[in-house]
Amino acid sequence: MNENWIAPSILSANFAKLGEEVDNVLKAGADVVHFDVMDNHFVPNLTIGPLVCEALRKHGVTAPIDVHLMIEPVDRIIPDFAKAGASYITFHPEASVHVDRTLQLIHDCGCKAGLVFNPSTPLHYLDYVMDKIDMILLMSVNPGFGGQSFIPSALPKLREVRKRIDDSGLDIRLEIDGGVKVDNIRDIKAAGADTFVAGSAIFGQPDYKAVIDAMRAEIAKAE
Ligand code: DX5
Ligand code: ZN
Protein backbone atom coordinates (compact mmCIF):
# COMPACT_ATOMS: atom_id res chain seq x y z
CA MET A 1 0.00 0.00 0.00
CA ASN A 2 1.12 3.59 -0.65
CA GLU A 3 2.29 5.71 2.24
CA ASN A 4 -0.02 8.52 1.14
CA TRP A 5 -3.57 7.27 0.97
CA ILE A 6 -6.11 8.59 -1.50
CA ALA A 7 -9.54 7.99 -0.01
CA PRO A 8 -12.37 8.72 -2.47
CA SER A 9 -15.58 9.74 -0.70
CA ILE A 10 -18.38 7.66 -2.16
CA LEU A 11 -20.78 10.46 -1.24
CA SER A 12 -20.15 11.82 -4.73
CA ALA A 13 -20.39 8.42 -6.48
CA ASN A 14 -23.37 7.28 -8.50
CA PHE A 15 -25.37 5.39 -5.86
CA ALA A 16 -27.40 3.61 -8.54
CA LYS A 17 -24.26 1.62 -9.39
CA LEU A 18 -22.22 1.90 -6.23
CA GLY A 19 -20.41 -1.46 -6.41
CA GLU A 20 -19.15 -0.70 -9.90
CA GLU A 21 -18.12 2.83 -8.89
CA VAL A 22 -16.09 1.53 -5.94
CA ASP A 23 -14.46 -1.16 -8.11
CA ASN A 24 -13.54 1.47 -10.70
CA VAL A 25 -12.08 3.95 -8.25
CA LEU A 26 -9.97 1.24 -6.59
CA LYS A 27 -8.81 0.04 -9.99
CA ALA A 28 -7.86 3.65 -10.71
CA GLY A 29 -5.42 3.58 -7.79
CA ALA A 30 -7.39 4.60 -4.69
CA ASP A 31 -6.15 3.14 -1.39
CA VAL A 32 -9.17 3.44 0.88
CA VAL A 33 -12.95 3.78 0.51
CA HIS A 34 -14.21 6.79 2.48
CA PHE A 35 -17.77 6.07 3.65
CA ASP A 36 -19.77 9.09 4.87
CA VAL A 37 -22.58 8.33 7.30
CA MET A 38 -25.06 11.17 7.94
CA ASP A 39 -28.19 11.18 10.07
CA ASN A 40 -30.07 14.44 9.36
CA HIS A 41 -29.54 15.32 13.03
CA PHE A 42 -25.82 15.81 13.70
CA VAL A 43 -25.53 17.06 10.12
CA PRO A 44 -28.27 18.27 7.77
CA ASN A 45 -28.15 15.36 5.34
CA LEU A 46 -29.00 11.67 5.26
CA THR A 47 -26.88 8.99 3.62
CA ILE A 48 -25.95 5.37 4.10
CA GLY A 49 -25.61 2.86 6.92
CA PRO A 50 -24.17 -0.58 7.77
CA LEU A 51 -26.29 -2.39 5.15
CA VAL A 52 -24.49 -0.56 2.36
CA CYS A 53 -21.09 -1.24 3.93
CA GLU A 54 -21.95 -4.93 4.14
CA ALA A 55 -23.19 -4.90 0.54
CA LEU A 56 -19.82 -3.52 -0.62
CA ARG A 57 -17.98 -6.30 1.23
CA LYS A 58 -20.33 -8.91 -0.25
CA HIS A 59 -19.72 -7.37 -3.66
CA GLY A 60 -16.03 -8.22 -3.17
CA VAL A 61 -14.46 -4.96 -1.98
CA THR A 62 -11.35 -5.88 0.04
CA ALA A 63 -9.77 -2.40 0.41
CA PRO A 64 -10.01 -0.71 3.82
CA ILE A 65 -13.37 0.97 4.39
CA ASP A 66 -13.01 4.22 6.34
CA VAL A 67 -16.36 4.90 8.00
CA HIS A 68 -16.83 8.57 8.90
CA LEU A 69 -19.74 8.83 11.33
CA MET A 70 -21.58 12.14 11.24
CA ILE A 71 -24.30 10.88 13.55
CA GLU A 72 -25.40 11.33 17.13
CA PRO A 73 -25.34 9.22 19.25
CA VAL A 74 -22.59 6.96 17.93
CA ASP A 75 -22.17 3.99 20.28
CA ARG A 76 -25.27 1.97 19.37
CA ILE A 77 -24.37 1.61 15.72
CA ILE A 78 -20.61 0.93 16.05
CA PRO A 79 -20.88 -2.87 16.48
CA ASP A 80 -23.16 -2.95 13.41
CA PHE A 81 -20.53 -1.20 11.29
CA ALA A 82 -17.82 -3.52 12.61
CA LYS A 83 -19.92 -6.53 11.63
CA ALA A 84 -20.59 -4.93 8.25
CA GLY A 85 -16.86 -4.85 7.48
CA ALA A 86 -15.66 -1.37 8.50
CA SER A 87 -11.88 -1.05 8.87
CA TYR A 88 -11.67 2.41 10.42
CA ILE A 89 -14.51 4.05 12.35
CA THR A 90 -14.15 7.76 13.07
CA PHE A 91 -16.58 9.98 14.98
CA HIS A 92 -16.94 13.60 16.07
CA PRO A 93 -16.20 14.11 19.80
CA GLU A 94 -19.25 16.40 20.13
CA ALA A 95 -21.42 13.41 19.21
CA SER A 96 -20.24 11.20 22.07
CA VAL A 97 -20.69 11.99 25.75
CA HIS A 98 -17.91 9.51 26.61
CA VAL A 99 -15.19 9.87 23.99
CA ASP A 100 -12.74 7.51 25.67
CA ARG A 101 -15.41 4.82 25.99
CA THR A 102 -16.41 5.16 22.33
CA LEU A 103 -12.77 4.81 21.20
CA GLN A 104 -12.49 1.71 23.37
CA LEU A 105 -15.74 0.31 21.96
CA ILE A 106 -14.45 0.68 18.39
CA HIS A 107 -11.27 -1.20 19.29
CA ASP A 108 -13.21 -3.88 21.18
CA CYS A 109 -15.19 -4.44 17.98
CA GLY A 110 -11.94 -5.07 16.10
CA CYS A 111 -11.74 -1.80 14.14
CA LYS A 112 -9.28 1.08 14.07
CA ALA A 113 -10.56 4.23 15.76
CA GLY A 114 -10.38 7.91 14.97
CA LEU A 115 -11.59 11.34 16.08
CA VAL A 116 -12.94 13.92 13.64
CA PHE A 117 -12.58 17.67 14.15
CA ASN A 118 -14.94 20.16 12.55
CA PRO A 119 -13.29 23.39 11.35
CA SER A 120 -14.08 25.14 14.65
CA THR A 121 -13.62 22.18 16.99
CA PRO A 122 -10.63 22.63 19.30
CA LEU A 123 -7.92 19.99 19.47
CA HIS A 124 -8.05 19.55 23.24
CA TYR A 125 -10.18 16.44 22.74
CA LEU A 126 -6.89 14.73 21.83
CA ASP A 127 -5.23 15.54 25.14
CA TYR A 128 -5.82 12.32 27.06
CA VAL A 129 -6.62 9.82 24.30
CA MET A 130 -3.71 9.97 21.84
CA ASP A 131 -2.76 6.39 22.73
CA LYS A 132 -6.26 5.21 21.80
CA ILE A 133 -6.37 6.79 18.36
CA ASP A 134 -5.33 5.31 15.01
CA MET A 135 -6.49 8.24 12.88
CA ILE A 136 -7.15 11.95 13.29
CA LEU A 137 -9.49 13.44 10.69
CA LEU A 138 -9.58 17.18 10.21
CA MET A 139 -12.60 18.57 8.40
CA SER A 140 -11.74 21.30 5.93
CA VAL A 141 -15.44 21.99 5.30
CA ASN A 142 -18.42 21.93 7.61
CA PRO A 143 -19.73 18.37 7.31
CA GLY A 144 -22.93 17.45 5.53
CA PHE A 145 -22.32 17.91 1.84
CA GLY A 146 -19.79 17.19 -0.87
CA GLY A 147 -18.55 19.83 -3.27
CA GLN A 148 -17.80 22.63 -0.78
CA SER A 149 -14.69 24.84 -0.78
CA PHE A 150 -11.62 24.07 1.32
CA ILE A 151 -11.45 26.24 4.46
CA PRO A 152 -7.85 27.58 4.64
CA SER A 153 -7.61 27.49 8.46
CA ALA A 154 -7.36 23.71 8.10
CA LEU A 155 -3.72 24.14 6.99
CA PRO A 156 -2.30 25.59 10.25
CA LYS A 157 -4.49 23.10 12.12
CA LEU A 158 -2.94 20.25 10.14
CA ARG A 159 0.54 21.52 11.02
CA GLU A 160 -0.41 21.60 14.70
CA VAL A 161 -1.75 18.04 14.64
CA ARG A 162 1.24 16.80 12.63
CA LYS A 163 3.48 18.12 15.40
CA ARG A 164 1.39 16.44 18.08
CA ILE A 165 1.56 13.12 16.25
CA ASP A 166 5.30 13.37 15.63
CA ASP A 167 5.96 14.39 19.25
CA SER A 168 3.91 11.43 20.47
CA GLY A 169 5.91 8.92 18.42
CA LEU A 170 2.65 7.04 17.85
CA ASP A 171 1.46 5.48 14.61
CA ILE A 172 -1.51 7.75 13.83
CA ARG A 173 -2.77 8.67 10.38
CA LEU A 174 -3.65 12.30 9.65
CA GLU A 175 -6.60 12.60 7.32
CA ILE A 176 -8.12 15.67 5.66
CA ASP A 177 -11.69 15.80 4.38
CA GLY A 178 -13.45 18.48 2.36
CA GLY A 179 -12.63 20.48 -0.75
CA VAL A 180 -9.48 18.50 -1.56
CA LYS A 181 -8.51 18.96 -5.22
CA VAL A 182 -5.50 18.48 -7.48
CA ASP A 183 -4.65 22.16 -7.11
CA ASN A 184 -4.51 22.27 -3.28
CA ILE A 185 -3.38 18.75 -2.34
CA ARG A 186 0.31 19.72 -2.46
CA ASP A 187 -0.15 22.39 0.25
CA ILE A 188 -2.26 19.94 2.25
CA LYS A 189 0.51 17.34 2.08
CA ALA A 190 3.11 19.96 3.01
CA ALA A 191 1.03 20.83 6.08
CA GLY A 192 1.26 17.24 7.28
CA ALA A 193 -1.66 15.16 5.98
CA ASP A 194 -1.06 11.58 4.81
CA THR A 195 -4.63 10.52 4.02
CA PHE A 196 -6.63 12.55 1.52
CA VAL A 197 -10.41 12.29 1.18
CA ALA A 198 -11.74 13.55 -2.13
CA GLY A 199 -15.29 13.17 -3.32
CA SER A 200 -16.37 15.57 -6.04
CA ALA A 201 -12.80 16.07 -7.31
CA ILE A 202 -12.64 12.38 -8.27
CA PHE A 203 -16.22 11.27 -8.95
CA GLY A 204 -16.97 14.53 -10.75
CA GLN A 205 -14.49 13.66 -13.50
CA PRO A 206 -14.88 10.95 -16.13
CA ASP A 207 -11.35 9.55 -15.70
CA TYR A 208 -10.75 8.62 -12.05
CA LYS A 209 -7.22 7.38 -12.74
CA ALA A 210 -6.21 10.68 -14.31
CA VAL A 211 -7.32 12.59 -11.19
CA ILE A 212 -5.70 10.16 -8.75
CA ASP A 213 -2.44 10.16 -10.74
CA ALA A 214 -2.46 13.96 -10.83
CA MET A 215 -3.05 14.05 -7.05
CA ARG A 216 -0.14 11.68 -6.45
CA ALA A 217 2.12 13.79 -8.68
CA GLU A 218 1.22 16.91 -6.66
CA ILE A 219 1.77 15.07 -3.35
CA ALA A 220 5.21 13.97 -4.58
CA LYS A 221 6.17 17.62 -5.15
CA ALA A 222 5.64 18.30 -1.42
CA GLU A 223 7.93 15.48 -0.31
C1 DX5 B 1 -18.54 16.04 4.01
C2 DX5 B 1 -17.95 14.65 3.88
C3 DX5 B 1 -16.87 14.55 2.88
C4 DX5 B 1 -17.29 14.95 1.51
C5 DX5 B 1 -16.08 15.42 0.76
O1 DX5 B 1 -19.40 16.08 5.07
O2 DX5 B 1 -17.42 14.21 5.11
O3 DX5 B 1 -16.26 13.27 2.88
O4 DX5 B 1 -17.94 13.96 0.82
O5 DX5 B 1 -16.51 15.86 -0.49
P1 DX5 B 1 -15.67 16.83 -1.39
O6 DX5 B 1 -14.35 16.16 -1.65
O7 DX5 B 1 -16.51 16.96 -2.59
O8 DX5 B 1 -15.50 18.10 -0.63
ZN1 ZN C 1 -16.11 12.32 5.21
XYZ file of C-alpha atoms and ligand atoms in Angstrom:
238
model
C 0.000 0.000 0.000
C 1.115 3.591 -0.650
C 2.286 5.709 2.238
C -0.015 8.525 1.141
C -3.573 7.269 0.973
C -6.109 8.585 -1.505
C -9.536 7.990 -0.014
C -12.369 8.723 -2.466
C -15.578 9.738 -0.701
C -18.381 7.664 -2.165
C -20.784 10.458 -1.239
C -20.145 11.816 -4.734
C -20.390 8.423 -6.482
C -23.371 7.276 -8.500
C -25.373 5.386 -5.864
C -27.400 3.608 -8.537
C -24.265 1.624 -9.391
C -22.222 1.903 -6.232
C -20.406 -1.458 -6.412
C -19.148 -0.698 -9.899
C -18.119 2.831 -8.889
C -16.086 1.531 -5.940
C -14.460 -1.157 -8.107
C -13.540 1.469 -10.700
C -12.080 3.954 -8.254
C -9.975 1.239 -6.592
C -8.810 0.037 -9.989
C -7.857 3.653 -10.710
C -5.423 3.579 -7.787
C -7.394 4.597 -4.690
C -6.151 3.144 -1.394
C -9.174 3.435 0.876
C -12.947 3.780 0.507
C -14.213 6.792 2.482
C -17.765 6.072 3.653
C -19.775 9.093 4.872
C -22.585 8.327 7.301
C -25.055 11.173 7.937
C -28.191 11.180 10.066
C -30.073 14.443 9.360
C -29.535 15.325 13.029
C -25.823 15.807 13.698
C -25.525 17.065 10.123
C -28.273 18.274 7.770
C -28.154 15.363 5.338
C -29.002 11.666 5.264
C -26.878 8.994 3.621
C -25.954 5.365 4.104
C -25.608 2.855 6.922
C -24.172 -0.580 7.772
C -26.285 -2.391 5.155
C -24.488 -0.562 2.365
C -21.090 -1.239 3.931
C -21.954 -4.927 4.140
C -23.186 -4.897 0.544
C -19.818 -3.521 -0.621
C -17.984 -6.297 1.235
C -20.326 -8.912 -0.250
C -19.724 -7.366 -3.662
C -16.031 -8.218 -3.169
C -14.458 -4.963 -1.978
C -11.347 -5.876 0.044
C -9.773 -2.398 0.409
C -10.012 -0.713 3.816
C -13.374 0.971 4.390
C -13.013 4.216 6.341
C -16.362 4.898 8.000
C -16.829 8.571 8.904
C -19.740 8.826 11.326
C -21.584 12.137 11.240
C -24.296 10.881 13.547
C -25.399 11.328 17.128
C -25.340 9.220 19.247
C -22.594 6.961 17.930
C -22.173 3.992 20.275
C -25.272 1.967 19.368
C -24.368 1.606 15.725
C -20.613 0.932 16.055
C -20.884 -2.866 16.479
C -23.160 -2.949 13.411
C -20.532 -1.197 11.287
C -17.820 -3.517 12.611
C -19.922 -6.534 11.625
C -20.590 -4.928 8.250
C -16.859 -4.852 7.481
C -15.663 -1.372 8.496
C -11.884 -1.055 8.868
C -11.675 2.408 10.421
C -14.508 4.050 12.351
C -14.149 7.763 13.070
C -16.576 9.980 14.977
C -16.942 13.600 16.071
C -16.203 14.107 19.798
C -19.247 16.398 20.129
C -21.418 13.406 19.206
C -20.238 11.196 22.070
C -20.686 11.988 25.754
C -17.907 9.512 26.606
C -15.190 9.874 23.986
C -12.738 7.505 25.674
C -15.407 4.819 25.993
C -16.408 5.156 22.334
C -12.775 4.808 21.201
C -12.493 1.707 23.370
C -15.737 0.312 21.962
C -14.451 0.683 18.387
C -11.271 -1.201 19.294
C -13.214 -3.880 21.179
C -15.191 -4.441 17.982
C -11.935 -5.070 16.102
C -11.739 -1.801 14.140
C -9.276 1.079 14.073
C -10.559 4.228 15.764
C -10.385 7.911 14.969
C -11.585 11.340 16.081
C -12.938 13.921 13.642
C -12.577 17.668 14.153
C -14.938 20.160 12.549
C -13.289 23.386 11.346
C -14.077 25.136 14.646
C -13.621 22.178 16.986
C -10.628 22.634 19.302
C -7.917 19.991 19.467
C -8.048 19.552 23.244
C -10.178 16.440 22.744
C -6.892 14.733 21.830
C -5.229 15.535 25.140
C -5.815 12.324 27.059
C -6.619 9.821 24.301
C -3.711 9.967 21.844
C -2.759 6.388 22.728
C -6.260 5.212 21.801
C -6.372 6.786 18.359
C -5.334 5.311 15.005
C -6.486 8.239 12.883
C -7.151 11.955 13.290
C -9.486 13.436 10.695
C -9.579 17.182 10.208
C -12.603 18.571 8.401
C -11.737 21.302 5.931
C -15.444 21.994 5.300
C -18.423 21.929 7.611
C -19.729 18.371 7.314
C -22.926 17.452 5.532
C -22.317 17.914 1.841
C -19.790 17.187 -0.866
C -18.550 19.827 -3.272
C -17.800 22.633 -0.783
C -14.695 24.841 -0.779
C -11.617 24.068 1.317
C -11.453 26.240 4.459
C -7.849 27.575 4.637
C -7.612 27.494 8.458
C -7.357 23.706 8.100
C -3.717 24.141 6.992
C -2.300 25.587 10.253
C -4.494 23.103 12.121
C -2.939 20.249 10.139
C 0.539 21.521 11.022
C -0.410 21.601 14.701
C -1.754 18.041 14.635
C 1.237 16.797 12.632
C 3.478 18.122 15.404
C 1.386 16.438 18.080
C 1.560 13.119 16.253
C 5.303 13.367 15.630
C 5.963 14.390 19.245
C 3.909 11.431 20.472
C 5.906 8.916 18.420
C 2.645 7.043 17.854
C 1.463 5.483 14.612
C -1.511 7.754 13.830
C -2.775 8.670 10.376
C -3.651 12.298 9.655
C -6.602 12.596 7.317
C -8.124 15.668 5.665
C -11.687 15.799 4.377
C -13.450 18.480 2.356
C -12.631 20.480 -0.752
C -9.480 18.501 -1.559
C -8.512 18.955 -5.224
C -5.498 18.483 -7.478
C -4.650 22.160 -7.105
C -4.513 22.269 -3.279
C -3.378 18.753 -2.342
C 0.312 19.722 -2.465
C -0.149 22.386 0.251
C -2.260 19.935 2.250
C 0.515 17.339 2.081
C 3.113 19.955 3.006
C 1.030 20.828 6.082
C 1.258 17.236 7.278
C -1.660 15.158 5.979
C -1.058 11.585 4.809
C -4.626 10.522 4.016
C -6.635 12.548 1.517
C -10.407 12.292 1.179
C -11.738 13.551 -2.126
C -15.295 13.171 -3.320
C -16.370 15.574 -6.038
C -12.801 16.070 -7.312
C -12.643 12.380 -8.267
C -16.216 11.273 -8.949
C -16.974 14.531 -10.747
C -14.489 13.664 -13.499
C -14.881 10.947 -16.130
C -11.348 9.550 -15.704
C -10.755 8.616 -12.045
C -7.222 7.384 -12.736
C -6.207 10.682 -14.314
C -7.320 12.589 -11.194
C -5.699 10.163 -8.751
C -2.441 10.155 -10.742
C -2.460 13.965 -10.832
C -3.051 14.051 -7.053
C -0.138 11.684 -6.448
C 2.120 13.787 -8.678
C 1.220 16.910 -6.658
C 1.771 15.072 -3.355
C 5.210 13.969 -4.575
C 6.170 17.621 -5.145
C 5.635 18.303 -1.420
C 7.935 15.477 -0.311
C -18.542 16.040 4.012
C -17.953 14.652 3.880
C -16.872 14.552 2.882
C -17.288 14.953 1.508
C -16.085 15.424 0.763
O -19.403 16.075 5.072
O -17.420 14.212 5.112
O -16.260 13.269 2.884
O -17.942 13.958 0.816
O -16.510 15.857 -0.495
P -15.675 16.834 -1.389
O -14.351 16.160 -1.650
O -16.512 16.963 -2.593
O -15.496 18.104 -0.634
Zn -16.111 12.319 5.206
